[in-house]
Backbone as JSON, one array per atom type, in Angstrom:
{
  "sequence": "XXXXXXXXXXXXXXXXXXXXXXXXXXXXXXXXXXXXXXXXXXXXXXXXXXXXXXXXXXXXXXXXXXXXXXXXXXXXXXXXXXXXXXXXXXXXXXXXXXXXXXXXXXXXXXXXXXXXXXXXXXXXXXXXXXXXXXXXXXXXXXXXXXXXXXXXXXXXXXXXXXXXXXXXXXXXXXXXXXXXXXXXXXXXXXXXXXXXXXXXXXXX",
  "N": [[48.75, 32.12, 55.08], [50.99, 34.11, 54.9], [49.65, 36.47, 54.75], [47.69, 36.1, 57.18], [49.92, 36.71, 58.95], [50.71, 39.65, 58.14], [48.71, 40.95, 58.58], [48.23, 40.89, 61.0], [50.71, 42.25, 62.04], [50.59, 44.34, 61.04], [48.1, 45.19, 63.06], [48.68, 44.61, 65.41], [51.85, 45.21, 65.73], [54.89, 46.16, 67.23], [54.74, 44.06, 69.12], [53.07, 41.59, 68.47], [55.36, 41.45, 66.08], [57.35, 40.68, 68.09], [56.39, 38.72, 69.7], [55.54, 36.55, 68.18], [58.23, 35.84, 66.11], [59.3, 35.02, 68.73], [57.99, 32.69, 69.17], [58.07, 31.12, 66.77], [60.71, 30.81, 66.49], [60.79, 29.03, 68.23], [59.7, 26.56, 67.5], [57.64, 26.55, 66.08], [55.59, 26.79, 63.64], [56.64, 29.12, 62.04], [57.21, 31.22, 59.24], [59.71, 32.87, 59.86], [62.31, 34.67, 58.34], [60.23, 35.8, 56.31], [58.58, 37.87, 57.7], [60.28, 38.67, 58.77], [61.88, 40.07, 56.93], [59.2, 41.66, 55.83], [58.6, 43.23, 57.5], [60.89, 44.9, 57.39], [60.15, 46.08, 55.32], [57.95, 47.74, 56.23], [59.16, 49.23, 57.86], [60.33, 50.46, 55.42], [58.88, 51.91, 53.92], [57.58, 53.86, 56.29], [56.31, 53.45, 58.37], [56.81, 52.6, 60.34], [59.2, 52.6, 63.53], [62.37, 52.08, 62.64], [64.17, 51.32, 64.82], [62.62, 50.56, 67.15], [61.92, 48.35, 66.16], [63.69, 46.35, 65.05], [64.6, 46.07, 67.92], [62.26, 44.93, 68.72], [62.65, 42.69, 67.28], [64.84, 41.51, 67.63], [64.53, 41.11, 70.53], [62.23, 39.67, 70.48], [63.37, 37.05, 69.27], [65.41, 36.32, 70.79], [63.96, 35.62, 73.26], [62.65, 33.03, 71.97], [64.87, 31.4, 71.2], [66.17, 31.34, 74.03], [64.05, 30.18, 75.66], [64.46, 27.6, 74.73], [66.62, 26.61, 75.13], [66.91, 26.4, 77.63], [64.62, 23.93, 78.13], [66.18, 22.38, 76.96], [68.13, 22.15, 78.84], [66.47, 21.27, 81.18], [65.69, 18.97, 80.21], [66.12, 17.99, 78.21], [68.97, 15.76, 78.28], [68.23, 14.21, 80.23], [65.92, 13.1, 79.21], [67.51, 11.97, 76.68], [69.07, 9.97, 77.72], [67.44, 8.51, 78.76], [65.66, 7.0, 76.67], [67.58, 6.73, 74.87], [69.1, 4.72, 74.74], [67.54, 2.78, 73.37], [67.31, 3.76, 70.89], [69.77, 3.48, 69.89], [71.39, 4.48, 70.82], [73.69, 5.33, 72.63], [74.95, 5.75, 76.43], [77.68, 6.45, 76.18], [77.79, 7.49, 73.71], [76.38, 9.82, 73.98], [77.04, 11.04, 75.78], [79.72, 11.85, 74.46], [78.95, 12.57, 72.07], [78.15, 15.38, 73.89], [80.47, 16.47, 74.38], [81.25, 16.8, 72.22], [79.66, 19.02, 70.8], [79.95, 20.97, 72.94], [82.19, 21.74, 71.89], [82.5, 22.58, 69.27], [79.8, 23.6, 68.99], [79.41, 26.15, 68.87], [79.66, 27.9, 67.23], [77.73, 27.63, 65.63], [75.33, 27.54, 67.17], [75.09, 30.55, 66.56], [75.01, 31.03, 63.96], [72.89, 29.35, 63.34], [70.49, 30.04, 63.01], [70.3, 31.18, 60.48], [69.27, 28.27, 58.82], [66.7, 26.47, 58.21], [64.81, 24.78, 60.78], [67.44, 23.94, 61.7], [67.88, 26.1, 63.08], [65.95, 25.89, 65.65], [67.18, 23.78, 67.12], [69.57, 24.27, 67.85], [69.97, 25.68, 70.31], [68.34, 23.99, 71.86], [70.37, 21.45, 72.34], [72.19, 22.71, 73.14], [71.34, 23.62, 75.67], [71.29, 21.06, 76.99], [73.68, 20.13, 76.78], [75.09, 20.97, 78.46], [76.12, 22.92, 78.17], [77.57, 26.63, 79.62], [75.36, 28.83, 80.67], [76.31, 31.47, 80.39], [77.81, 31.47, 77.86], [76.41, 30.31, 76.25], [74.22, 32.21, 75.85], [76.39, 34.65, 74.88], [76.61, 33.59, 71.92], [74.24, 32.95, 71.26], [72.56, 35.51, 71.23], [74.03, 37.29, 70.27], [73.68, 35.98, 67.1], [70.95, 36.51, 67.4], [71.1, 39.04, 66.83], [72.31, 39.58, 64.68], [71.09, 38.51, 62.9], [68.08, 39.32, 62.8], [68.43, 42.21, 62.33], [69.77, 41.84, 59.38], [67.66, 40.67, 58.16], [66.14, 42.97, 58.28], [67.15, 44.89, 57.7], [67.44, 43.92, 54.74], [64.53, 43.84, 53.9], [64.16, 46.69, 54.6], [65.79, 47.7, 52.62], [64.89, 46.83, 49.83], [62.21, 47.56, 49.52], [59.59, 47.79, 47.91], [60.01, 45.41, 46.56], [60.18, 43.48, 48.68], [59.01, 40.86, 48.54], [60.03, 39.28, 46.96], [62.29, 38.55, 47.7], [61.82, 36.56, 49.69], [61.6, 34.13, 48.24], [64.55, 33.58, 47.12], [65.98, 33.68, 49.76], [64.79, 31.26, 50.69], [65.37, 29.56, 48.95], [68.07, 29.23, 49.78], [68.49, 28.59, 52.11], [67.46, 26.12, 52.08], [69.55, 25.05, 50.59], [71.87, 25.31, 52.63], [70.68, 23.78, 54.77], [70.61, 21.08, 53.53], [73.83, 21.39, 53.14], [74.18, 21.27, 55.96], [73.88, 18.83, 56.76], [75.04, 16.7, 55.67], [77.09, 17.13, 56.4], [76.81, 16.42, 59.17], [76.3, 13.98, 59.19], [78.96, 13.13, 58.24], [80.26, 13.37, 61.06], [78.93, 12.01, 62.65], [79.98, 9.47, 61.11], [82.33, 10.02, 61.5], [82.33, 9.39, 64.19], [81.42, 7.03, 65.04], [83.07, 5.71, 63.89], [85.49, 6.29, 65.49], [84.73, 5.33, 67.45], [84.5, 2.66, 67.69], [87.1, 2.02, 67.05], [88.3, 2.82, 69.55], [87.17, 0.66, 71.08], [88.12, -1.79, 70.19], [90.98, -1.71, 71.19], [90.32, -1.01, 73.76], [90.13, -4.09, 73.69], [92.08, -5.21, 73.49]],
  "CA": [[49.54, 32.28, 56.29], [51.3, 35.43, 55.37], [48.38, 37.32, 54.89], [47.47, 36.57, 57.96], [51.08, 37.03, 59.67], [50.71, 40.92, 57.56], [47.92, 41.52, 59.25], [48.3, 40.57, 62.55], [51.59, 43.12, 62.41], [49.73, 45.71, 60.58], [47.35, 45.67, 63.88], [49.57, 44.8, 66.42], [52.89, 45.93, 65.31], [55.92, 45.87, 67.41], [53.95, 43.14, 69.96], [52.91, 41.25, 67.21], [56.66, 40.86, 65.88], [57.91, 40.02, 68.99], [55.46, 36.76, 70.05], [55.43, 35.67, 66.28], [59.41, 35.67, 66.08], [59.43, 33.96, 69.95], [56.57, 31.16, 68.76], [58.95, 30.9, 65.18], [62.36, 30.53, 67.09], [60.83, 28.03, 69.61], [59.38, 26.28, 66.72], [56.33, 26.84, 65.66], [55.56, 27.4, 61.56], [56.03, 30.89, 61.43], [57.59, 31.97, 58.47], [60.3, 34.23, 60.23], [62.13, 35.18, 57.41], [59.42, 36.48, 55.64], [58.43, 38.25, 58.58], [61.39, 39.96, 59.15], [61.82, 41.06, 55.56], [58.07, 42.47, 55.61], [58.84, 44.36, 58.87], [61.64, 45.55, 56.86], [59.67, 47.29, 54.42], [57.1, 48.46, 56.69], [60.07, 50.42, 57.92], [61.12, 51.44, 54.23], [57.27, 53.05, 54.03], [57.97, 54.96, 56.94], [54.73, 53.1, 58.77], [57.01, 51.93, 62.17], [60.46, 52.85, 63.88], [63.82, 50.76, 62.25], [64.97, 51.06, 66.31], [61.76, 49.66, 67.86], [61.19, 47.35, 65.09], [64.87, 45.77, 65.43], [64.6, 45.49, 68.94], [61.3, 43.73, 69.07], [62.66, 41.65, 66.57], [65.69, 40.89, 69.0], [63.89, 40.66, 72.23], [61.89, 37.89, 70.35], [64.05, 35.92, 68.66], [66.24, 35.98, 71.9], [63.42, 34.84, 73.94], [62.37, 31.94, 71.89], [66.24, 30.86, 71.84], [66.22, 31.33, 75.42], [63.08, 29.11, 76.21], [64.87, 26.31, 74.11], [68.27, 26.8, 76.41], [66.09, 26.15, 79.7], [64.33, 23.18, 77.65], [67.24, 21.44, 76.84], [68.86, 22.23, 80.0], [66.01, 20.48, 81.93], [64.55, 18.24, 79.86], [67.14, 17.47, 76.93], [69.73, 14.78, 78.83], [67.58, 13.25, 81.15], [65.04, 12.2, 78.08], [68.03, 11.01, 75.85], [69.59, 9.11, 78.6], [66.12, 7.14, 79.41], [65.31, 6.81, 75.58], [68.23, 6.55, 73.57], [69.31, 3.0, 74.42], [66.48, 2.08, 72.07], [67.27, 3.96, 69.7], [71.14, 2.52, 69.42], [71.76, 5.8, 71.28], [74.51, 4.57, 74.25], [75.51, 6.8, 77.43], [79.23, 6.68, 75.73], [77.72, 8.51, 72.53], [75.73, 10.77, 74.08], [78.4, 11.92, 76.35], [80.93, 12.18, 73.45], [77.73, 14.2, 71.23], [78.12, 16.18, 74.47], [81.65, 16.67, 74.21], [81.52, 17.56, 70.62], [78.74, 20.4, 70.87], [81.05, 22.36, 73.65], [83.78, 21.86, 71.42], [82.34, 22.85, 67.84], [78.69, 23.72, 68.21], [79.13, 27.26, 69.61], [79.39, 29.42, 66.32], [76.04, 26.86, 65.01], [74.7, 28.51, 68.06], [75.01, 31.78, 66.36], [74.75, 30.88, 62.57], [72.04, 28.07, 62.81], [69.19, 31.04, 62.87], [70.14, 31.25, 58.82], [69.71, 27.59, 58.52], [65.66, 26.5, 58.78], [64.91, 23.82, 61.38], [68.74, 23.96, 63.05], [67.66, 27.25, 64.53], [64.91, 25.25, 66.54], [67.23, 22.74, 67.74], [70.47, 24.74, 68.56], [70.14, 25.93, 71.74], [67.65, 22.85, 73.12], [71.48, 21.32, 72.41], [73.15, 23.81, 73.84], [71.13, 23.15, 77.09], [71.66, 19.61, 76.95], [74.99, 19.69, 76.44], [75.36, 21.75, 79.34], [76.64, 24.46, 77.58], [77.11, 27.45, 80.94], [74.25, 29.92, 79.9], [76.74, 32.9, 79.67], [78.6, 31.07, 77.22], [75.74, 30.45, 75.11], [73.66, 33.65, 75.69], [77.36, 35.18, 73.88], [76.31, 33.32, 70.55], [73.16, 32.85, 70.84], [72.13, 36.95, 71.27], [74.77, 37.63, 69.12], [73.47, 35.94, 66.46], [69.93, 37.06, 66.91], [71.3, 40.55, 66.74], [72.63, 39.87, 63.12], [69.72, 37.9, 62.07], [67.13, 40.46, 62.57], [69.26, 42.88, 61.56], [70.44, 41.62, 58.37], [66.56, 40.5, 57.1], [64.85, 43.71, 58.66], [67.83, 45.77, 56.51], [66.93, 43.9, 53.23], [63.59, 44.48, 53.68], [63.72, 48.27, 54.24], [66.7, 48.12, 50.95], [64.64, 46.42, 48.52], [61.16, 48.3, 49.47], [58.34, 46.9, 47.6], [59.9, 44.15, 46.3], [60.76, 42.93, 49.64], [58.48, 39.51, 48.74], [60.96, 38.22, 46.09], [63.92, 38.2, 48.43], [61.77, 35.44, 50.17], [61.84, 33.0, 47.76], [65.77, 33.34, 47.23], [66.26, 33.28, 50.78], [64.13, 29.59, 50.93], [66.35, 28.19, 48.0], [69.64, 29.25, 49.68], [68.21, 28.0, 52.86], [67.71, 24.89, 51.8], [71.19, 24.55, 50.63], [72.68, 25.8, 53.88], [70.53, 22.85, 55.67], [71.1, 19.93, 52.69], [75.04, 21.56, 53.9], [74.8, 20.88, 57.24], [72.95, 17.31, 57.25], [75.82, 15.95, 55.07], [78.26, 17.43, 57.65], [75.98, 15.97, 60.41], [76.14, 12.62, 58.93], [79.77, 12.58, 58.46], [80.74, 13.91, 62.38], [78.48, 10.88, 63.03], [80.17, 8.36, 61.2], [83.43, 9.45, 62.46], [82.06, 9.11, 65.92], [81.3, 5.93, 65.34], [84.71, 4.94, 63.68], [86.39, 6.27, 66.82], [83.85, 4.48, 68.73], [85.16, 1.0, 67.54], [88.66, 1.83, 67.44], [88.21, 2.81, 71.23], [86.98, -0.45, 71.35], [89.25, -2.43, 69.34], [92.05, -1.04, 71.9], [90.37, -1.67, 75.29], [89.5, -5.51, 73.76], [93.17, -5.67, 73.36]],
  "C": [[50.27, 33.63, 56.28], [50.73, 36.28, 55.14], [48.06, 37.39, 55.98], [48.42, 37.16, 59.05], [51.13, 38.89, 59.41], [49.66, 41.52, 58.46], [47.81, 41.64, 60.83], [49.79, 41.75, 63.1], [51.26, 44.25, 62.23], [49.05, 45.97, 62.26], [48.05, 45.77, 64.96], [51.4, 45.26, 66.66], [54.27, 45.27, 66.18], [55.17, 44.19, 68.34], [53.95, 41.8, 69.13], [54.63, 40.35, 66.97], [57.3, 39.54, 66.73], [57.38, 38.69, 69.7], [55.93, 36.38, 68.94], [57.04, 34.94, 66.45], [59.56, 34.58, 67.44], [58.95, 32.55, 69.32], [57.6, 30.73, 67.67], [60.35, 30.22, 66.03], [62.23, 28.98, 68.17], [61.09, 26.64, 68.76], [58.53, 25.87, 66.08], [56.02, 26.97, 64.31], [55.34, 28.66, 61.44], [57.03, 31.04, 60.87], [58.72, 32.81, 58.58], [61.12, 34.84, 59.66], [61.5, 36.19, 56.43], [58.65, 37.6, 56.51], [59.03, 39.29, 59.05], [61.43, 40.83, 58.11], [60.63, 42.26, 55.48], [58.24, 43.74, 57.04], [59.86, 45.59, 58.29], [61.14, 46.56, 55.64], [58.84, 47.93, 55.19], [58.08, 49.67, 57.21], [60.21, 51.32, 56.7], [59.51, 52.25, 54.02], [57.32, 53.84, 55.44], [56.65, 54.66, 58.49], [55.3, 52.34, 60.5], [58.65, 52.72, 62.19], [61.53, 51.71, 63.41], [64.3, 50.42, 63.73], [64.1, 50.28, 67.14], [61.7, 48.35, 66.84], [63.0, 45.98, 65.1], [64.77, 45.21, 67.12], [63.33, 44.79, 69.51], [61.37, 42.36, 68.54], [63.83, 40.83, 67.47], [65.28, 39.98, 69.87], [63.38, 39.35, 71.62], [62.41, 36.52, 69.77], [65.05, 35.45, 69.71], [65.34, 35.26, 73.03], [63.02, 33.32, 73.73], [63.57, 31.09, 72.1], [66.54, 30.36, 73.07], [65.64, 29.82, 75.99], [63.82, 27.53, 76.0], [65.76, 25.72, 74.39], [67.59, 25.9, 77.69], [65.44, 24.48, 79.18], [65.3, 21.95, 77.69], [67.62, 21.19, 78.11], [68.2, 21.21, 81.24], [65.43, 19.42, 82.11], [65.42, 17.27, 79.01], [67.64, 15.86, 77.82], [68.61, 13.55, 79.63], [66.46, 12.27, 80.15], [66.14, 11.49, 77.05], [68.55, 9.85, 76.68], [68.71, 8.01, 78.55], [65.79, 6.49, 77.95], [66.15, 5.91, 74.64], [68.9, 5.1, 73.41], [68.53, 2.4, 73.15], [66.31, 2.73, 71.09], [68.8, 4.19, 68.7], [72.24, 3.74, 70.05], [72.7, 5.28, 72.57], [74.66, 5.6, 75.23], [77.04, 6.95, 76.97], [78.53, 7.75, 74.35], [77.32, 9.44, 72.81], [76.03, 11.87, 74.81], [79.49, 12.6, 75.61], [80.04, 13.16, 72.63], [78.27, 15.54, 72.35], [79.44, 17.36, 73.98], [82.15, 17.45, 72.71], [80.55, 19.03, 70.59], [79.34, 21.5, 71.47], [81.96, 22.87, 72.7], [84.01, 23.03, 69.84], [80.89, 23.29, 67.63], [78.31, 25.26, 68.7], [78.88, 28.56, 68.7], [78.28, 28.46, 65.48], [75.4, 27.38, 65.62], [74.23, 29.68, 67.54], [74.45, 32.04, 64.61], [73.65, 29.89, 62.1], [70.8, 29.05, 62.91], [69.48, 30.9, 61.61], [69.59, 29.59, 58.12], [67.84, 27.19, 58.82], [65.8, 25.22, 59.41], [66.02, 23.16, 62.3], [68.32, 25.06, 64.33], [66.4, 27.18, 65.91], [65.77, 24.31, 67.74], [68.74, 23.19, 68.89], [71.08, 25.44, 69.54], [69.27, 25.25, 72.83], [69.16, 21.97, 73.08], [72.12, 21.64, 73.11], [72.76, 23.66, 75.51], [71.48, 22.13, 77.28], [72.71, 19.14, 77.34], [75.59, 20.3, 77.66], [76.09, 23.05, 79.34], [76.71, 25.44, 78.84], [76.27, 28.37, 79.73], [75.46, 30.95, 79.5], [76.97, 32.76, 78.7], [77.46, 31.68, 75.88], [74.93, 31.44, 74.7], [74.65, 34.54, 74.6], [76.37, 35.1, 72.55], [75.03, 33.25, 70.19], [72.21, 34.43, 70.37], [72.41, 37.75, 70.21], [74.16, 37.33, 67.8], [72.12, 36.08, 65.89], [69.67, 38.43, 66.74], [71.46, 40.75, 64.93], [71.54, 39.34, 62.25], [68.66, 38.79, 61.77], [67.58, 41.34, 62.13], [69.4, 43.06, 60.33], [68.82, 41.44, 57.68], [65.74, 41.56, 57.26], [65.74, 44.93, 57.49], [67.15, 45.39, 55.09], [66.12, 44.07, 53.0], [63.29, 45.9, 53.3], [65.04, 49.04, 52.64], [65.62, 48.08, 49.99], [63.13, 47.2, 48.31], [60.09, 47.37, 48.92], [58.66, 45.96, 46.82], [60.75, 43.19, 47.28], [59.79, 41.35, 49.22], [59.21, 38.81, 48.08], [62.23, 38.01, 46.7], [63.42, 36.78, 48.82], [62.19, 34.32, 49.57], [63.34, 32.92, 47.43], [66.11, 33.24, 48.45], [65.65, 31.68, 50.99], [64.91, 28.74, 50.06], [67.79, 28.08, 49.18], [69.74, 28.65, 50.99], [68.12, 26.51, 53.68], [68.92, 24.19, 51.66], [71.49, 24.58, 51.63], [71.86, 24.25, 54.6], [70.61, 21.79, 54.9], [73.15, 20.06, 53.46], [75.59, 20.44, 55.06], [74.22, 19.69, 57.7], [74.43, 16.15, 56.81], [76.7, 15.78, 56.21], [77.77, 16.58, 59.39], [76.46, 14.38, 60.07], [78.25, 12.08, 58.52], [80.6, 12.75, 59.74], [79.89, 12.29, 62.85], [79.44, 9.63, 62.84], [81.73, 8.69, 61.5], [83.68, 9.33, 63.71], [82.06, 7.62, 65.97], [82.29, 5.12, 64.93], [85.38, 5.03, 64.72], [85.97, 5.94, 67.74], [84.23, 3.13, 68.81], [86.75, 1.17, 67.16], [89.14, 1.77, 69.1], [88.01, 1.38, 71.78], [87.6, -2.0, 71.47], [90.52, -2.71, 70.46], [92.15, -1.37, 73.12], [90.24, -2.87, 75.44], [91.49, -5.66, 73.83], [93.78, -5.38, 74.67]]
}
C-alpha cells in the first residue's frame, strides 16, 4: 500500500496528495500520516515545492473534513433519530450528545486529525450536532493547517529517515485514541447517571 501511495505521488504529485488526503480524511484506508511525512521528504530532496505541497495537503484534508460536515449535517440526525431507539439510543440522549458536542467537542474538531479513526468521525458530528458551519470550518481548517504542517515539516527535518517517524507516530496514535475511548466511555456513563437522576426528580 505505500508503495503504491509513493508512486502514485511520484507521478501525480501535488493532485495525487490532494485526492489521497480527501479519500483518507473522509475515511478511506489511506495511510495519511505516512503520506504526509513522505511528501515531507520529497520536499527535503528538493523534488516538489514545501508551499504547493502544504497547500495541497490543506486543500485536501479540508475537503474531506468538509464532505463529512455536509454528511452529518444531512444525513447524521435524521438516521440516529430513526435508528437509535433500537439501539437503547433515546431522543433525550441524543439531544443531550447534541448538547455536549457544541459545548466540548469543538477543540476535538481541531485535534481529532492526530487521533486515527476520530478524525473520520469529527466533523460527521459536528454536522449532526448542528454545529453553524463557520463555527466549525474555525477548528476544523485550523486544525488541518497544523496537521499537514506539522507531518510535512518532520518529513522534510528528518530526510531519509522520514519512514521511522511512522512507526512512532502509529504507537503514540494509538495511545491518543485508547485516551480518548476511556474519556468517551466515562462522558457516557455520566450521561447516563444524570439521566436517572433527571429521572429520579421528575418521578418525585
Amino acid at each position: 500500500m505505500e508503495i503504491f501511495l509513493q508512486n502514485l505521488f511520484h507521478h501525480y504529485g501535488y493532485f495525487a496528495l490532494y485526492f489521497l488526503l480527501a479519500l483518507g480524511v473522509i475515511g478511506l484506508p489511506v495511510p495519511d500520516e505516512f503520506l504526509l511525512t513522505f511528501a515531507g521528504y520529497i520536499v527535503y530532496t528538493g523534488g516538489v515545492s514545501f508551499a504547493l505541497t502544504l497547500l495541497a495537503a490543506f486543500a485536501g484534508s479540508a475537503t474531506g473534513i468538509t464532505i463529512n460536515y455536509w454528511l452529518g449535517k444531512s444525513f447524521g440526525l435524521p438516521l440516529l433519530l430513526r435508528y437509535g431507539p433500537k439501539f437503547h439510543l433515546s431522543t433525550h440522549k441524543i439531544h443531550t450528545s447534541q448538547t455536549y458536542f457544541q459545548r466540548f467537542g469543538k477543540p476535538l474538531i481541531m485535534f481529532g486529525y492526530f487521533i486515527p479513526g476520530i478524525r473520520h468521525l469529527t466533523a460527521y458530528f459536528a454536522g449532526m450536532s448542528s454545529l453553524p458551519y463557520r463555527v466549525f470550518a474555525f477548528y476544523a481548517y485550523t486544525g488541518a493547517f497544523i496537521w499537514s504542517f506539522l507531518f510535512i515539516m518532520i518529513g522534510r527535518t528528518v530526510g531519509a529517515k522520514w519512514y521511522l517517524v511512522t512507526a512512532f507516530v502509529h504507537k503514540a496514535s494509538l495511545l491518543g485514541l485508547a485516551v480518548f475511548i476511556i474519556a468517551i466511555a466515562v462522558a457516557v456513563y455520566s450521561l447516563k447517571t444524570k439521566g436517572r437522576k433527571s429521572q429520579r426528580y421528575d418521578v418525585s
